[in-house]
Amino acid sequence: MLFQQIILHMVNRLNEERTISAPYHLIRGKRSGQTIQDVKSYHLTKYFALFPRLTKQSYDQIIHQMIESGWLRVNELSIPQITELGEKVLNQMPTFHLNGWLYRGNERIFFQRLSLVTQTLSHVKANDLAFIPIQKDEKIHNWVRHFLKMVSYKNEGFIEEFYQELKTTFQSAALTDLHLTILSHRLSGYQVSGVTWQQLSHMLETDQMDLEILFQECLHIVLDEISLNTKLILLPRMSEGIKTTTPLTESAKRTADLYNQGHSIEQIMSIRQLKKSTIEDHFVEMAMNEPLFSIHMFFPCEDIQHIIQQIKNQQTKKLRTLKEAFPAYSYFQLRLLLAIGGDSIDQQST
Amino acid sequence: MTNNLHKILFEKFGYSSFRPGQLEIIQSILQQEDVVAILPTGMGKSLCYQLPGYILPHSVVIISPLLALMQDQVEQLKKMGEKRVIAFNSFLTQSEKQTLLNKLEQYKFIFLSPEMVTQEKVKEKLKSIPISLIVADEAHCISQWGYDFRPDYLRLGEWLGDNMDRPPVLALTATATKQVMDDIHTHLNMKKPTQHIQSLDRPNIRYAAIEVDSREGKFDKIAKQIDDFTGPGILYTQSRKKADNYAQKLITKGIRIASYHAGMEQVDRMFVQQQFLNNEIDWVCATNAFGMGVHKNDVRQVIHDHFPSSVANYSQEIGRAGRDGADSLATLFYTKDDEDLSIFVATNDFPDEAHVNVFMEATRNGIQPTQLVSQSLLSETHVRILSYWLSRKTMEETVKILHQLRLQKIQQIHQIKDILLNSTCIREKIVQFFGQAINSKPLNCCSKCGMELDVIVESSKANSSYLTLQSWENRLSSLFHMID
């Protein structure tokens, strides 16, 4: 149900200006110009990369069920619209402490570290180091090995300290018992097996997808808590590099660096061997995310604030409509204007 | 020397005695002989090169054609605390390969896929470092008479052939047919190899093939058997969906069971393994994705609800029972039309000429195969198989090979069906298939020879409770063994 409500929320925000694929790409955390722009323009930062593994097939199936239930309609142009019944369902949605745009899927890396550190310490405490690591990724293995060495995990009292930090963090008021039941049973250790999603779903009588949403929310809250609580020593180290420091995607960051070194769009295209449209996507991303980025070079002798106001008056973010109203501007220019004119980050919005 | 070997066996591996054949094989290896070793699956093949690794001065190179098997062996060695182990396969990036290659001689156990051995850089490096032993795992893959022919494996022979004063070679397999044995000798360029042949029969495993009228009837029979007789056990089924469904239905009947298949998150799969090993569940309901890496010795039952894709896969799967030597039961329930279903499952996702054309057409137009997948024109399996063959063979040859492989898949299902449905002894037939004859049959041998189930497996015990959730505080303190 939570998942369906989130879809309804997105559909509602997208204001009949995007197709039914837009929420799918956003939930998967697709790093394309269009999706990134959607995240910002429609204030959907929370849900970015909520389900990176979601298949098109299961998504379509859920949408189909939602149509059957009469919560939304999808017209012949594939544009979804929320129904009255859908709005009622949406109104029941709880407020999520999700922050997908800030963590961008990296919260999973944090969890991988946490689960392998927990498993290792649990075996250290039991004096039995013969175990198969729960995480298969070599990069995580190396990270955990390095981390444990650095914090001298063999020292007397280390495990106790680590345990106390986890306990303190878990006592955050923003975390519910359900959050913590899920998280703690997704960890495993010496003679303590983990519990699968299916099993959790069965025992908690809650849909598996909803549990996964709560799990993600729980990780976001835990990570926020870790960065706020100055008394913690070990957990902040475990969350190093998890929070995105640049709001740009990696590729856009490289374009931005080249641009800041004084290269033109054409030069960047040839250096990076990328299409013009891709580089333009990057500039739109920069316009959206970098407060100091100026779009004046694309509008040599015009009053940008004035044009932005005119665009706002149209009360749409749909490019095709805007292009009809302002034929003199290219699509690229219109996207830049939208990016600048769009409200700033919507972390608190629901 | 034997004393020393027993000492290492205990100290490094924690066993107090060798399984049949192991000691003789290890002694031959230590005497620098080439060895062909035939052992039944799951009966300690890897120990035959792992233990000598701790005596021989230099690296042991293991050629392993199955990626999952390779990963499992690496994990097992690491679990024992061995750090000098490396898997060199196509999953590594170019730069990772280079880094590892530079320090290859630092590793004691070097696992390679057959295609890696043929790469120039790898070949050169292998020539320049001291090697004590070369192991060809699953050596039957080198033979086109084997049930699992891997053309890449032939190049291993080329590599060994070039190398005049090469270290001894150990070929390991669970197939003993004459053709396969001959191919192993010639293609691996073995020098008067010593043969160590163990009986491929596993006398403590008893076979039952039981016909049922309908699909629904089948589930009821399975449920009854699981209810009546003890686990731990594995219930093999054909699809992910069925695995989930069965498990769900059996849970409501009070069976401690979990499903396992490749559609689940990797961590979830590990959790099921943990639960099975910790005896928190008695049964796993799985697709054929389950097995590799599950080292549980006291599996008492393996049940199939279908004909597996080949005799080899069947004996792999039932071979997971009774590794502790105690009596175990392998039961297969079938209906009359199950054969067609198995053939459908085996060939459904296998490419044919039409798929070859789609693939070639796309390649000519510069379209990425992944795009074809996202447009649902080809499946991921199609792309994997077609990329493999079309990069090695012409279009016409590929079409021909695919056709042969398809026929082979169908034939392999006929073979397993014939063995299970025949009126003669199942044990005898299986052992014959792998090129041996059996000396004696145990009492209650199989459903053809006649058997009483309750002699072989105990009736199920009163169920202890299924998984329960703890409060997070309790869970956390049990993870870190804290007493609050």
mmCIF file of C-alpha atoms in Angstrom, chain A residues 26-311:
data_model
loop_
_atom_site.group_PDB
_atom_site.id
_atom_site.type_symbol
_atom_site.label_atom_id
_atom_site.label_comp_id
_atom_site.label_asym_id
_atom_site.label_seq_id
_atom_site.Cartn_x
_atom_site.Cartn_y
_atom_site.Cartn_z
ATOM 1 C CA LEU A 26 12.740 8.100 -10.755
ATOM 2 C CA ILE A 27 12.168 5.172 -8.396
ATOM 3 C CA ARG A 28 14.945 3.272 -10.122
ATOM 4 C CA GLY A 29 17.255 6.254 -9.676
ATOM 5 C CA LYS A 30 17.985 6.682 -13.366
ATOM 6 C CA ARG A 31 20.706 9.243 -13.881
ATOM 7 C CA SER A 32 19.417 10.832 -17.045
ATOM 8 C CA GLY A 33 18.850 14.518 -17.681
ATOM 9 C CA GLN A 34 15.088 14.137 -17.847
ATOM 10 C CA THR A 35 14.734 12.167 -14.627
ATOM 11 C CA ILE A 36 17.057 14.444 -12.710
ATOM 12 C CA GLN A 37 15.084 17.415 -13.901
ATOM 13 C CA ASP A 38 11.843 15.732 -12.840
ATOM 14 C CA VAL A 39 13.264 15.136 -9.370
ATOM 15 C CA LYS A 40 13.841 18.837 -8.945
ATOM 16 C CA SER A 41 11.009 20.460 -10.859
ATOM 17 C CA TYR A 42 8.336 18.311 -9.304
ATOM 18 C CA HIS A 43 9.814 18.119 -5.807
ATOM 19 C CA LEU A 44 10.308 14.393 -5.815
ATOM 20 C CA THR A 45 13.729 14.180 -4.188
ATOM 21 C CA LYS A 46 12.500 11.765 -1.535
ATOM 22 C CA TYR A 47 11.766 8.932 -3.874
ATOM 23 C CA PHE A 48 14.859 8.995 -6.056
ATOM 24 C CA ALA A 49 16.432 5.510 -6.178
ATOM 25 C CA LEU A 50 13.842 4.001 -3.831
ATOM 26 C CA PHE A 51 13.848 0.681 -5.728
ATOM 27 C CA PRO A 52 16.897 0.412 -7.962
ATOM 28 C CA ARG A 53 16.096 -3.248 -8.757
ATOM 29 C CA LEU A 54 12.443 -2.740 -9.673
ATOM 30 C CA THR A 55 11.674 -4.431 -12.978
ATOM 31 C CA LYS A 56 9.485 -2.837 -15.609
ATOM 32 C CA GLN A 57 7.319 -5.920 -15.447
ATOM 33 C CA SER A 58 6.505 -5.612 -11.744
ATOM 34 C CA TYR A 59 6.045 -1.871 -12.079
ATOM 35 C CA ASP A 60 3.581 -2.320 -14.936
ATOM 36 C CA GLN A 61 1.758 -4.938 -12.937
ATOM 37 C CA ILE A 62 1.331 -2.618 -9.972
ATOM 38 C CA ILE A 63 0.170 0.239 -12.191
ATOM 39 C CA HIS A 64 -2.300 -2.119 -13.799
ATOM 40 C CA GLN A 65 -3.703 -3.097 -10.417
ATOM 41 C CA MET A 66 -3.969 0.553 -9.420
ATOM 42 C CA ILE A 67 -5.965 1.289 -12.565
ATOM 43 C CA GLU A 68 -8.191 -1.695 -11.815
ATOM 44 C CA SER A 69 -8.768 -0.382 -8.309
ATOM 45 C CA GLY A 70 -9.824 2.939 -9.831
ATOM 46 C CA TRP A 71 -7.039 4.974 -8.217
ATOM 47 C CA LEU A 72 -5.621 6.335 -11.406
ATOM 48 C CA ARG A 73 -6.244 6.611 -15.108
ATOM 49 C CA VAL A 74 -3.704 6.521 -17.880
ATOM 50 C CA ASN A 75 -4.719 8.208 -21.137
ATOM 51 C CA GLU A 76 -3.825 7.227 -24.693
ATOM 52 C CA LEU A 77 -0.657 9.370 -24.473
ATOM 53 C CA SER A 78 0.411 7.279 -21.449
ATOM 54 C CA ILE A 79 -0.100 10.233 -19.147
ATOM 55 C CA PRO A 80 -1.396 9.226 -15.717
ATOM 56 C CA GLN A 81 -4.024 11.106 -13.805
ATOM 57 C CA ILE A 82 -5.093 10.563 -10.224
ATOM 58 C CA THR A 83 -8.802 9.870 -9.600
ATOM 59 C CA GLU A 84 -10.931 11.070 -6.727
ATOM 60 C CA LEU A 85 -10.677 7.662 -5.118
ATOM 61 C CA GLY A 86 -6.920 7.802 -5.668
ATOM 62 C CA GLU A 87 -6.774 11.110 -3.872
ATOM 63 C CA LYS A 88 -8.493 9.571 -0.881
ATOM 64 C CA VAL A 89 -5.895 6.809 -0.820
ATOM 65 C CA LEU A 90 -3.127 9.391 -1.172
ATOM 66 C CA ASN A 91 -4.459 11.376 1.764
ATOM 67 C CA GLN A 92 -3.890 8.347 3.992
ATOM 68 C CA MET A 93 -0.193 8.287 3.169
ATOM 69 C CA PRO A 94 2.115 8.803 6.131
ATOM 70 C CA THR A 95 4.908 11.360 5.932
ATOM 71 C CA PHE A 96 8.146 9.677 4.980
ATOM 72 C CA HIS A 97 11.568 10.658 6.266
ATOM 73 C CA LEU A 98 13.068 9.591 2.986
ATOM 74 C CA ASN A 99 15.918 11.439 1.394
ATOM 75 C CA GLY A 100 16.675 9.588 -1.810
ATOM 76 C CA TRP A 101 18.331 12.460 -3.616
ATOM 77 C CA LEU A 102 20.844 12.937 -0.807
ATOM 78 C CA TYR A 103 21.852 9.278 -0.507
ATOM 79 C CA ARG A 104 21.183 8.083 -4.071
ATOM 80 C CA GLY A 105 21.311 4.394 -3.338
ATOM 81 C CA ASN A 106 24.468 4.712 -1.241
ATOM 82 C CA GLU A 107 22.509 3.890 1.915
ATOM 83 C CA ARG A 108 22.685 0.315 0.658
ATOM 84 C CA ILE A 109 26.467 0.486 0.758
ATOM 85 C CA PHE A 110 26.200 1.671 4.347
ATOM 86 C CA PHE A 111 23.983 -1.287 5.143
ATOM 87 C CA GLN A 112 26.373 -3.703 3.439
ATOM 88 C CA ARG A 113 29.203 -2.380 5.599
ATOM 89 C CA LEU A 114 27.053 -2.541 8.712
ATOM 90 C CA SER A 115 25.943 -6.107 8.036
ATOM 91 C CA LEU A 116 29.465 -7.389 7.372
ATOM 92 C CA VAL A 117 30.961 -5.551 10.364
ATOM 93 C CA THR A 118 28.182 -6.937 12.566
ATOM 94 C CA GLN A 119 28.668 -10.470 11.272
ATOM 95 C CA THR A 120 32.433 -10.235 11.764
ATOM 96 C CA LEU A 121 32.252 -8.807 15.298
ATOM 97 C CA SER A 122 29.632 -11.361 16.257
ATOM 98 C CA HIS A 123 32.037 -14.132 15.226
ATOM 99 C CA VAL A 124 34.985 -12.417 16.899
ATOM 100 C CA LYS A 125 33.034 -12.323 20.135
ATOM 101 C CA ALA A 126 32.192 -16.019 19.772
ATOM 102 C CA ASN A 127 35.828 -16.843 19.044
ATOM 103 C CA ASP A 128 34.952 -18.551 15.785
ATOM 104 C CA LEU A 129 36.178 -16.760 12.704
ATOM 105 C CA ALA A 130 35.272 -19.477 10.209
ATOM 106 C CA PHE A 131 32.284 -18.014 8.424
ATOM 107 C CA ILE A 132 31.118 -17.207 4.918
ATOM 108 C CA PRO A 133 30.747 -13.447 4.542
ATOM 109 C CA ILE A 134 27.150 -12.375 4.108
ATOM 110 C CA GLN A 135 28.190 -9.756 1.565
ATOM 111 C CA LYS A 136 29.818 -10.967 -1.639
ATOM 112 C CA ASP A 137 31.187 -7.695 -2.977
ATOM 113 C CA GLU A 138 34.990 -7.634 -2.707
ATOM 114 C CA LYS A 139 34.949 -3.854 -2.381
ATOM 115 C CA ILE A 140 32.858 -4.162 0.767
ATOM 116 C CA HIS A 141 35.221 -6.850 2.079
ATOM 117 C CA ASN A 142 38.195 -4.557 1.578
ATOM 118 C CA TRP A 143 36.415 -1.622 3.142
ATOM 119 C CA VAL A 144 35.436 -3.617 6.217
ATOM 120 C CA ARG A 145 38.907 -5.129 6.563
ATOM 121 C CA HIS A 146 40.430 -1.665 6.429
ATOM 122 C CA PHE A 147 37.883 -0.202 8.828
ATOM 123 C CA LEU A 148 38.333 -2.938 11.413
ATOM 124 C CA LYS A 149 42.104 -2.587 11.296
ATOM 125 C CA MET A 150 41.880 1.154 11.656
ATOM 126 C CA VAL A 151 39.654 1.033 14.732
ATOM 127 C CA SER A 152 41.702 -1.766 16.360
ATOM 128 C CA TYR A 153 38.705 -4.040 16.764
ATOM 129 C CA LYS A 154 40.642 -6.554 18.829
ATOM 130 C CA ASN A 155 41.003 -4.112 21.703
ATOM 131 C CA GLU A 156 39.203 -4.861 24.910
ATOM 132 C CA GLY A 157 35.807 -3.219 24.928
ATOM 133 C CA PHE A 158 35.634 -2.384 21.245
ATOM 134 C CA ILE A 159 32.632 -4.578 20.509
ATOM 135 C CA GLU A 160 30.819 -3.193 23.534
ATOM 136 C CA GLU A 161 31.505 0.320 22.287
ATOM 137 C CA PHE A 162 30.229 -0.476 18.802
ATOM 138 C CA TYR A 163 27.133 -2.112 20.261
ATOM 139 C CA GLN A 164 26.421 0.909 22.455
ATOM 140 C CA GLU A 165 26.729 3.294 19.518
ATOM 141 C CA LEU A 166 24.242 1.258 17.517
ATOM 142 C CA LYS A 167 21.888 1.123 20.461
ATOM 143 C CA THR A 168 22.087 4.874 21.023
ATOM 144 C CA THR A 169 21.455 5.574 17.355
ATOM 145 C CA PHE A 170 18.509 3.188 17.265
ATOM 146 C CA GLN A 171 16.883 5.054 20.136
ATOM 147 C CA SER A 172 16.226 8.012 17.840
ATOM 148 C CA ALA A 173 12.666 9.225 18.254
ATOM 149 C CA ALA A 174 12.139 9.170 14.501
ATOM 150 C CA LEU A 175 12.537 5.378 14.396
ATOM 151 C CA THR A 176 9.560 3.147 15.096
ATOM 152 C CA ASP A 177 9.655 -0.373 16.509
ATOM 153 C CA LEU A 178 8.734 -1.649 13.075
ATOM 154 C CA HIS A 179 11.750 0.102 11.506
ATOM 155 C CA LEU A 180 14.061 -1.479 14.039
ATOM 156 C CA THR A 181 12.480 -4.912 13.883
ATOM 157 C CA ILE A 182 13.146 -4.915 10.161
ATOM 158 C CA LEU A 183 16.682 -3.576 10.358
ATOM 159 C CA SER A 184 17.789 -5.812 13.234
ATOM 160 C CA HIS A 185 16.455 -8.948 11.543
ATOM 161 C CA ARG A 186 18.250 -8.082 8.314
ATOM 162 C CA LEU A 187 21.496 -8.391 10.278
ATOM 163 C CA SER A 188 23.043 -11.758 11.044
ATOM 164 C CA GLY A 189 25.845 -13.141 13.136
ATOM 165 C CA TYR A 190 27.257 -16.137 14.937
ATOM 166 C CA GLN A 191 24.397 -18.661 15.182
ATOM 167 C CA VAL A 192 21.946 -15.839 14.528
ATOM 168 C CA SER A 193 20.516 -16.217 11.028
ATOM 169 C CA GLY A 194 19.068 -13.331 9.102
ATOM 170 C CA VAL A 195 15.389 -13.297 8.119
ATOM 171 C CA THR A 196 14.346 -13.047 4.460
ATOM 172 C CA TRP A 197 11.963 -10.419 3.114
ATOM 173 C CA GLN A 198 9.410 -13.128 2.427
ATOM 174 C CA GLN A 199 9.598 -14.357 5.997
ATOM 175 C CA LEU A 200 9.400 -10.848 7.422
ATOM 176 C CA SER A 201 6.439 -10.107 5.201
ATOM 177 C CA HIS A 202 4.690 -13.246 6.385
ATOM 178 C CA MET A 203 5.374 -12.679 10.075
ATOM 179 C CA LEU A 204 4.655 -8.957 10.110
ATOM 180 C CA GLU A 205 1.668 -9.411 7.789
ATOM 181 C CA THR A 206 2.883 -6.525 5.696
ATOM 182 C CA ASP A 207 3.533 -6.297 2.007
ATOM 183 C CA GLN A 208 7.168 -6.963 1.107
ATOM 184 C CA MET A 209 7.579 -3.761 -0.892
ATOM 185 C CA ASP A 210 6.264 -1.715 2.002
ATOM 186 C CA LEU A 211 8.791 -3.341 4.314
ATOM 187 C CA GLU A 212 11.544 -2.428 1.885
ATOM 188 C CA ILE A 213 10.348 1.184 1.812
ATOM 189 C CA LEU A 214 10.385 1.295 5.620
ATOM 190 C CA PHE A 215 13.831 -0.282 5.606
ATOM 191 C CA GLN A 216 15.127 2.430 3.296
ATOM 192 C CA GLU A 217 13.499 5.100 5.449
ATOM 193 C CA CYS A 218 15.073 3.535 8.514
ATOM 194 C CA LEU A 219 18.527 3.683 6.917
ATOM 195 C CA HIS A 220 18.012 7.345 6.007
ATOM 196 C CA ILE A 221 16.981 8.202 9.551
ATOM 197 C CA VAL A 222 19.912 6.251 10.993
ATOM 198 C CA LEU A 223 22.324 8.035 8.664
ATOM 199 C CA ASP A 224 20.859 11.428 9.550
ATOM 200 C CA GLU A 225 21.126 10.551 13.228
ATOM 201 C CA ILE A 226 24.753 9.499 12.837
ATOM 202 C CA SER A 227 25.666 12.785 11.201
ATOM 203 C CA LEU A 228 23.908 14.807 13.905
ATOM 204 C CA ASN A 229 25.042 13.016 17.042
ATOM 205 C CA THR A 230 28.502 14.390 17.823
ATOM 206 C CA LYS A 231 29.094 11.834 20.577
ATOM 207 C CA LEU A 232 29.385 8.972 18.126
ATOM 208 C CA ILE A 233 32.877 7.959 17.024
ATOM 209 C CA LEU A 234 32.650 4.671 15.132
ATOM 210 C CA LEU A 235 29.421 4.998 13.183
ATOM 211 C CA PRO A 236 30.366 8.295 11.497
ATOM 212 C CA ARG A 237 33.403 6.500 10.118
ATOM 213 C CA MET A 238 31.150 3.775 8.791
ATOM 214 C CA SER A 239 29.068 6.284 6.913
ATOM 215 C CA GLU A 240 31.991 7.995 5.231
ATOM 216 C CA GLY A 241 31.332 8.780 1.579
ATOM 217 C CA ILE A 242 27.679 7.717 1.807
ATOM 218 C CA LYS A 243 26.125 11.151 1.655
ATOM 219 C CA THR A 244 26.432 12.779 -1.746
ATOM 220 C CA THR A 245 28.714 15.774 -1.447
ATOM 221 C CA THR A 246 28.163 17.113 -4.935
ATOM 222 C CA PRO A 247 24.543 17.387 -5.949
ATOM 223 C CA LEU A 248 25.579 16.547 -9.514
ATOM 224 C CA THR A 249 25.720 13.097 -11.053
ATOM 225 C CA GLU A 250 29.249 11.894 -11.687
ATOM 226 C CA SER A 251 29.102 12.546 -15.396
ATOM 227 C CA ALA A 252 27.691 16.044 -14.972
ATOM 228 C CA LYS A 253 30.393 16.715 -12.406
ATOM 229 C CA ARG A 254 33.065 15.973 -14.988
ATOM 230 C CA THR A 255 31.399 18.276 -17.506
ATOM 231 C CA ALA A 256 31.152 20.978 -14.840
ATOM 232 C CA ASP A 257 34.852 20.648 -14.062
ATOM 233 C CA LEU A 258 35.756 21.059 -17.726
ATOM 234 C CA TYR A 259 33.406 24.027 -18.028
ATOM 235 C CA ASN A 260 34.940 25.675 -14.983
ATOM 236 C CA GLN A 261 38.362 25.215 -16.566
ATOM 237 C CA GLY A 262 37.142 27.411 -19.406
ATOM 238 C CA HIS A 263 36.135 24.872 -22.082
ATOM 239 C CA SER A 264 33.192 25.570 -24.375
ATOM 240 C CA ILE A 265 30.296 23.186 -24.943
ATOM 241 C CA GLU A 266 31.820 22.110 -28.261
ATOM 242 C CA GLN A 267 35.209 21.493 -26.670
ATOM 243 C CA ILE A 268 33.651 19.473 -23.886
ATOM 244 C CA MET A 269 31.773 17.416 -26.466
ATOM 245 C CA SER A 270 34.988 16.497 -28.229
ATOM 246 C CA ILE A 271 37.002 15.928 -25.047
ATOM 247 C CA ARG A 272 34.360 13.685 -23.522
ATOM 248 C CA GLN A 273 33.176 12.122 -26.775
ATOM 249 C CA LEU A 274 29.569 12.802 -25.842
ATOM 250 C CA LYS A 275 26.563 14.002 -27.800
ATOM 251 C CA LYS A 276 25.502 17.621 -27.562
ATOM 252 C CA SER A 277 22.201 16.654 -25.936
ATOM 253 C CA THR A 278 24.049 14.868 -23.136
ATOM 254 C CA ILE A 279 26.249 17.875 -22.433
ATOM 255 C CA GLU A 280 23.136 20.044 -22.452
ATOM 256 C CA ASP A 281 21.580 17.722 -19.875
ATOM 257 C CA HIS A 282 24.617 18.347 -17.714
ATOM 258 C CA PHE A 283 24.236 22.099 -17.996
ATOM 259 C CA VAL A 284 20.600 21.843 -16.982
ATOM 260 C CA GLU A 285 21.688 19.777 -14.000
ATOM 261 C CA MET A 286 24.248 22.426 -13.097
ATOM 262 C CA ALA A 287 21.636 25.162 -13.434
ATOM 263 C CA MET A 288 19.370 23.259 -11.068
ATOM 264 C CA ASN A 289 21.920 22.390 -8.437
ATOM 265 C CA GLU A 290 24.695 24.957 -8.373
ATOM 266 C CA PRO A 291 23.571 28.206 -6.776
ATOM 267 C CA LEU A 292 26.477 30.068 -8.368
ATOM 268 C CA PHE A 293 25.934 28.759 -11.872
ATOM 269 C CA SER A 294 24.927 31.515 -14.285
ATOM 270 C CA ILE A 295 22.909 30.910 -17.431
ATOM 271 C CA HIS A 296 23.606 34.371 -18.800
ATOM 272 C CA MET A 297 25.935 33.060 -21.460
ATOM 273 C CA PHE A 298 22.932 31.384 -23.084
ATOM 274 C CA PHE A 299 20.848 34.576 -22.985
ATOM 275 C CA PRO A 300 23.335 37.304 -23.942
ATOM 276 C CA CYS A 301 21.069 40.355 -23.874
ATOM 277 C CA GLU A 302 17.891 39.522 -22.067
ATOM 278 C CA ASP A 303 16.375 39.972 -18.642
ATOM 279 C CA ILE A 304 16.325 36.435 -17.340
ATOM 280 C CA GLN A 305 14.179 37.174 -14.290
ATOM 281 C CA HIS A 306 11.577 38.693 -16.551
ATOM 282 C CA ILE A 307 11.394 35.659 -18.814
ATOM 283 C CA ILE A 308 11.219 33.350 -15.821
ATOM 284 C CA GLN A 309 8.243 35.282 -14.517
ATOM 285 C CA GLN A 310 6.523 34.933 -17.880
ATOM 286 C CA ILE A 311 7.153 31.214 -17.835
#
